[in-house]
CSV table of C-alpha atoms and ligand atoms in Angstrom, one decimal:
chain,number,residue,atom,x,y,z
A,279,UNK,CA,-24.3,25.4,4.8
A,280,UNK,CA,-26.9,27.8,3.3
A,281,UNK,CA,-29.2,27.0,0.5
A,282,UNK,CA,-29.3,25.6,-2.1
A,283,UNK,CA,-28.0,22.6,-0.6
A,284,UNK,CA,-26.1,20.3,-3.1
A,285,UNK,CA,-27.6,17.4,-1.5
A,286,UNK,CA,-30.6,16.1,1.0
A,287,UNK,CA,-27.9,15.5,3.8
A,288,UNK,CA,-26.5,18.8,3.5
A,289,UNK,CA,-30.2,19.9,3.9
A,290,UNK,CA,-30.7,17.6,7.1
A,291,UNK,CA,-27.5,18.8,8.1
A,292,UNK,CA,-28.4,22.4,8.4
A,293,UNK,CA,-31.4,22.0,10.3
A,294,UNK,CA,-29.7,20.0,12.4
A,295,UNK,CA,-27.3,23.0,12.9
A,296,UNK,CA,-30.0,25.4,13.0
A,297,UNK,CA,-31.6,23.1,15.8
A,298,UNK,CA,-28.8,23.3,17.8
A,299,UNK,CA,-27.9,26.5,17.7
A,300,UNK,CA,-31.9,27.5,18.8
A,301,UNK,CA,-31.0,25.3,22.0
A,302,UNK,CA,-27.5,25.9,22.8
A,303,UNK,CA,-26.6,22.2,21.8
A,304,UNK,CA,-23.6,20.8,20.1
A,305,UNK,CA,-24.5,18.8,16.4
A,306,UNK,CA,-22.2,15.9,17.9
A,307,UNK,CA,-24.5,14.9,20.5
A,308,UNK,CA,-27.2,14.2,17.5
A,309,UNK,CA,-27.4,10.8,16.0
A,310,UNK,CA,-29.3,11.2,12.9
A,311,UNK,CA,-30.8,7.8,12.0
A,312,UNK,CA,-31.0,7.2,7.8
A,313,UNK,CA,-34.4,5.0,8.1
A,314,UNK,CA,-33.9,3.4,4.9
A,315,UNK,CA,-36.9,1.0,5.3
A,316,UNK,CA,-38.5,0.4,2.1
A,317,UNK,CA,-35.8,1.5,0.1
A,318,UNK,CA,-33.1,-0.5,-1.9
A,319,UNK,CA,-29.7,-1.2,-2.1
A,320,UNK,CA,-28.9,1.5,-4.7
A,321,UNK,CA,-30.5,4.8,-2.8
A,322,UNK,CA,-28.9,3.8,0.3
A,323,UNK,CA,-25.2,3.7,-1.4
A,324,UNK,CA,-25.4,7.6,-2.2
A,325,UNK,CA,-25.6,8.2,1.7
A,326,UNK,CA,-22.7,5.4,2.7
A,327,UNK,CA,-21.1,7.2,0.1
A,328,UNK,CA,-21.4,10.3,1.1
A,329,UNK,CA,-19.8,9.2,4.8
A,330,UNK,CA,-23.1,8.0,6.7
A,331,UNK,CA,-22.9,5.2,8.9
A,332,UNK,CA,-26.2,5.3,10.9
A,333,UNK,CA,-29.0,3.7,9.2
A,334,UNK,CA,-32.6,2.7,10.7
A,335,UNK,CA,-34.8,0.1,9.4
A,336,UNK,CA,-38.0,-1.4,11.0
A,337,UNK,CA,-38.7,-5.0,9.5
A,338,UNK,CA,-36.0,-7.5,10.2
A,339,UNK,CA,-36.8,-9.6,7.1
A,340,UNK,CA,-36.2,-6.4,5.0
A,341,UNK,CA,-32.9,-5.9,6.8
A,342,UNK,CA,-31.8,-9.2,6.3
A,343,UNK,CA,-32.2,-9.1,3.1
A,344,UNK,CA,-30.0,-5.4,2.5
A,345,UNK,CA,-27.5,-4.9,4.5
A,346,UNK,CA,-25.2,-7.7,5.2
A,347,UNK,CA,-24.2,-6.9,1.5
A,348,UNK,CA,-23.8,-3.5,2.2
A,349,UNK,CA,-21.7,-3.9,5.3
A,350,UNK,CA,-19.5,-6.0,3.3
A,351,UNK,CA,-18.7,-3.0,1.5
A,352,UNK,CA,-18.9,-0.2,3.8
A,353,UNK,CA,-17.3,-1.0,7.1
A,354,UNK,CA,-18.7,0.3,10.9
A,355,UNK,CA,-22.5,0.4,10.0
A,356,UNK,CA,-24.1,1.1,12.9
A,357,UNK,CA,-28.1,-0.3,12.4
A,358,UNK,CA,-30.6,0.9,14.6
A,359,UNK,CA,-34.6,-1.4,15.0
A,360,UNK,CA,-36.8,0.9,14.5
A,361,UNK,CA,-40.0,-0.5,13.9
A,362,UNK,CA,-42.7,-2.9,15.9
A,363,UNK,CA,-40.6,-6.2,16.5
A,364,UNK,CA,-42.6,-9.4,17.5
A,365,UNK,CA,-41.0,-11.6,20.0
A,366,UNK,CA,-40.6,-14.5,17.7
A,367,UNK,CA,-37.7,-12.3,15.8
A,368,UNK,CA,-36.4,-11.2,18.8
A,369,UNK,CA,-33.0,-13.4,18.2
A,370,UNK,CA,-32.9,-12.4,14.6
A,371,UNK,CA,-32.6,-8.8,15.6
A,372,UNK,CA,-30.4,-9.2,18.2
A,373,UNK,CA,-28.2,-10.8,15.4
A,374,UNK,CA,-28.5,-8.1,13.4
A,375,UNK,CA,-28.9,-4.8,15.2
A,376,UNK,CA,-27.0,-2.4,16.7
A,377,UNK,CA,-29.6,-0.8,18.7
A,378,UNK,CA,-33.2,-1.5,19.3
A,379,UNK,CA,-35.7,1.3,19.4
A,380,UNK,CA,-38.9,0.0,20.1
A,381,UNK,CA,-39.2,-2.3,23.6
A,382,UNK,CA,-42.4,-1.7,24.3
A,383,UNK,CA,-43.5,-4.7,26.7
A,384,UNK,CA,-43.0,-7.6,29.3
A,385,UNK,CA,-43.3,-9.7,26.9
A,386,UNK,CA,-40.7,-8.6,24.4
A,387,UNK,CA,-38.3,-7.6,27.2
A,388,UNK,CA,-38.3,-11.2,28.4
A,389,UNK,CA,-38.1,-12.4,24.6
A,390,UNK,CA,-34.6,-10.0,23.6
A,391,UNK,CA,-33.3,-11.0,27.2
A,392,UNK,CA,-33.4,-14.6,26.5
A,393,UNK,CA,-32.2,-14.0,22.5
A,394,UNK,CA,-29.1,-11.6,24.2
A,395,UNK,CA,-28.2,-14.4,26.6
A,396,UNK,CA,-27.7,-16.8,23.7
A,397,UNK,CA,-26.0,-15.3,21.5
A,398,UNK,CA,-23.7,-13.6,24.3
A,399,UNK,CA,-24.0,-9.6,23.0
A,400,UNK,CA,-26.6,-6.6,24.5
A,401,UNK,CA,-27.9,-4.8,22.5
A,402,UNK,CA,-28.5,-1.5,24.1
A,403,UNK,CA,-32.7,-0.7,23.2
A,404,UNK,CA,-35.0,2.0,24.1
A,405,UNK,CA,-37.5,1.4,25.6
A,406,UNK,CA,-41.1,2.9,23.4
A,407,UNK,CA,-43.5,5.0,25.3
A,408,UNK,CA,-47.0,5.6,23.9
A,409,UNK,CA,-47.0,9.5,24.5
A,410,UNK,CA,-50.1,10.1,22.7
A,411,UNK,CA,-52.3,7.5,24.6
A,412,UNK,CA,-53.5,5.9,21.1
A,413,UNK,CA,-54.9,2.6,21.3
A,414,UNK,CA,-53.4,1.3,17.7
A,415,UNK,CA,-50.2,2.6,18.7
A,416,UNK,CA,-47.2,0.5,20.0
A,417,UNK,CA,-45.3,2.0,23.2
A,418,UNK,CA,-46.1,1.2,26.6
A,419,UNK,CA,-48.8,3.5,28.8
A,420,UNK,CA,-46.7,6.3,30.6
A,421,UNK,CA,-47.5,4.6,33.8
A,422,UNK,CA,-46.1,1.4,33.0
A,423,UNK,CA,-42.7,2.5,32.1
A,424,UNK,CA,-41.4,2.4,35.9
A,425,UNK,CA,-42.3,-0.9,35.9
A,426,UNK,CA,-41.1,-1.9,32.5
A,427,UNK,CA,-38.1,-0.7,33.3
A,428,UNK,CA,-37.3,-3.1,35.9
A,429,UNK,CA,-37.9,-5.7,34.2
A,430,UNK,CA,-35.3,-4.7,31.7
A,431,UNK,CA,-32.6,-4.7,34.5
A,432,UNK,CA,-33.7,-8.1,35.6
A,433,UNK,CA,-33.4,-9.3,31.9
A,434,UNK,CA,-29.7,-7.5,32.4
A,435,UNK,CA,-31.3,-5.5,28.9
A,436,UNK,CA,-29.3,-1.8,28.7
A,437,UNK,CA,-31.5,0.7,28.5
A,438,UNK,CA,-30.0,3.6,26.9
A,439,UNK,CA,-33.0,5.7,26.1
A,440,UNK,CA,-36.8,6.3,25.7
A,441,UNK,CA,-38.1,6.6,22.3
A,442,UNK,CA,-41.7,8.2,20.8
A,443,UNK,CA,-43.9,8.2,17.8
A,444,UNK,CA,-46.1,11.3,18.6
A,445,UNK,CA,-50.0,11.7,17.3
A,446,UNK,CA,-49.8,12.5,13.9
A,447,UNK,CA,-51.4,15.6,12.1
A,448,UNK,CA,-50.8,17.8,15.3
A,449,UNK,CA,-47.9,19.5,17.1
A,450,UNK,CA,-45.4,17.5,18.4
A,451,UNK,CA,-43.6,19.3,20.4
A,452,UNK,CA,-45.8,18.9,23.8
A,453,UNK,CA,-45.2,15.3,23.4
A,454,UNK,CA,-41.7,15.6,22.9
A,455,UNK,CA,-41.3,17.4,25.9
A,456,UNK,CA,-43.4,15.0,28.1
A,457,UNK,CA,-41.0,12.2,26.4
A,458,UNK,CA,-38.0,14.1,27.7
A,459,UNK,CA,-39.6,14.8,31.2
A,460,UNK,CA,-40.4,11.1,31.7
A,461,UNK,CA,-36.5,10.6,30.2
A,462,UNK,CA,-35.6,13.0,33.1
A,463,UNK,CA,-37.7,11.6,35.9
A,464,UNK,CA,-36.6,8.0,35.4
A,465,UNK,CA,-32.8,9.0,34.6
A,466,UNK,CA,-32.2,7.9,31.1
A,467,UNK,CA,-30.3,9.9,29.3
A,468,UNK,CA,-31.0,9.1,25.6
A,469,UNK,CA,-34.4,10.7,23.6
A,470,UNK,CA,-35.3,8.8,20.3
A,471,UNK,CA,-37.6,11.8,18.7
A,472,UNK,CA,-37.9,13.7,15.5
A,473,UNK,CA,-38.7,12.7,12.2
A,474,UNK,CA,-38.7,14.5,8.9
A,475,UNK,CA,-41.4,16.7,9.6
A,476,UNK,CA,-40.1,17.9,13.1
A,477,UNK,CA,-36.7,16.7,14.0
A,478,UNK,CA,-35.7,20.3,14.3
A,479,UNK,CA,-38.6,21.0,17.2
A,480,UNK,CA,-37.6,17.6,18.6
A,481,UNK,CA,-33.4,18.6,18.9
A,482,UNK,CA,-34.7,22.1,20.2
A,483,UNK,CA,-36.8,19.7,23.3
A,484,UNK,CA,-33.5,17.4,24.1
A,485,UNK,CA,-33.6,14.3,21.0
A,486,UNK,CA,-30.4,13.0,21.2
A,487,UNK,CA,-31.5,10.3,18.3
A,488,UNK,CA,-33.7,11.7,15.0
A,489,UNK,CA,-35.1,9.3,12.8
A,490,UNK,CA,-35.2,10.7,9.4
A,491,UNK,CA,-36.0,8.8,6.1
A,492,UNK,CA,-38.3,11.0,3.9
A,493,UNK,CA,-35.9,14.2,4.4
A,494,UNK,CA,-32.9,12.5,3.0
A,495,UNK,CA,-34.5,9.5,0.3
A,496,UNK,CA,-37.6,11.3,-0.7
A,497,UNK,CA,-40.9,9.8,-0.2
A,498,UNK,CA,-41.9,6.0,0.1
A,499,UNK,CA,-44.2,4.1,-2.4
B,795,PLP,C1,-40.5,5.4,8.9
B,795,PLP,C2,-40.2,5.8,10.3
B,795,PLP,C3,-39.5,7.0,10.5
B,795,PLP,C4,-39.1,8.0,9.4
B,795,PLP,O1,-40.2,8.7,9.0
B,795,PLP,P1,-40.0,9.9,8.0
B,795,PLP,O2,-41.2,10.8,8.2
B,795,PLP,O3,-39.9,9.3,6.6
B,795,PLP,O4,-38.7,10.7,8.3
B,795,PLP,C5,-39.1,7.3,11.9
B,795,PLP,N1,-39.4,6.5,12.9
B,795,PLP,C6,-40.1,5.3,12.7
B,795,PLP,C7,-40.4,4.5,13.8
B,795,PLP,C8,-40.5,5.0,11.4
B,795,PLP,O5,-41.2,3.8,11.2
């Protein structure tokens, strides 16, 4: 696909491509995440119609509220937790996710272990690390993962990747590569990195997952 591109998903598409060819990677091994947060029922439809399956949202309430509609309609959603989740939802987004992107601490792991247990289904999650070492940032420190990550086996929680929200307003792509060293090191396989401002840098340093919203609904109020 070479511009103009008929539609933002083509666009995301091509990068994607362009991404992979860089790295000598193969466009099936990316998930691109839709994050649809924010946005309604009628912008999402476009992309659903358009073949999409793979949506990411990060409030549970706002979820709720879109997509069991939606599903109705368009079969084999796949919906990934994006966003902070407080351990009071936890069994509210074990009903209602697919995946769950941002398991961040002891507190939360013991929270979704208890909500999976109930209502008999794991939810595969990845586990959040605070690359940047901001204090107003979610994630836990690089040195706690280890740690974190037994805890998620005693909570029988799979663990099927590490995901990152790097420092914004400078490059990324040191932090991705430190997310997909610590990936390496620990052996996890998946990377949750990249969003619409460097999802191509982040597939050229191993992402497996790219969150992108802006890139393919435009931007948010
Ligand atoms: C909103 C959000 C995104 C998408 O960001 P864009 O810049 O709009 O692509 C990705 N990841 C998380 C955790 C988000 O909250």
């Amino acid at each position: 696909m070479e511009p103009p591109y008929d539609t933002p998903l083509d666009e995301v598409r091509s990068h994607i491509a362009r991404g992979c060819k860089a790295s000598r990677r193969k466009p099936e091994d990316i998930t691109l995440i839709a994050v649809s947060k924010t946005h309604p029922a009628s912008s999402i439809e476009p992309l659903l119609e358009q073949g999409l399956r793979v949506f990411g949202e990060n409030r549970v309430q706002e979820a709720q509220g879109k997509w069991p509609a939606l599903r109705e309609r368009y079969p084999n959603v796949e919906l990934h937790g994006i966003g902070q989740l407080q351990s009071n939802k936890a069994e509210e987004a074990v009903a209602l996710f697919d995946y769950i992107h941002a398991l961040d601490r002891p507190s939360l792991v013991k929270a979704l272990g208890k909500a999976m247990d109930k209502a008999d289904r794991r939810v595969p999650c990845f586990l959040q690390v605070n690359i940047g070492s901001e204090d107003q940032k979610g994630g836990c420190s690089i040195e706690g993962l280890p740690d974190l990550m037994s805890q998620t086996q005693d909570a029988d929680i799979p663990i099927v990747g590490l995901m990152c929200l790097p420092p914004a307003g400078i490059e990324a792509a040191p932090f991705f590569a430190l997310l997909a060293k610590l990936a390496q090191d620990n052996g996890i396989k998946g990377l949750s990195m990249g969003m619409s401002g460097d999802y191509e840098t982040a597939i050229m340093l191993g992402a497996t997952h790219i969150r992108v919203g802006t890139a393919l609904f435009g931007k948010r109020e």
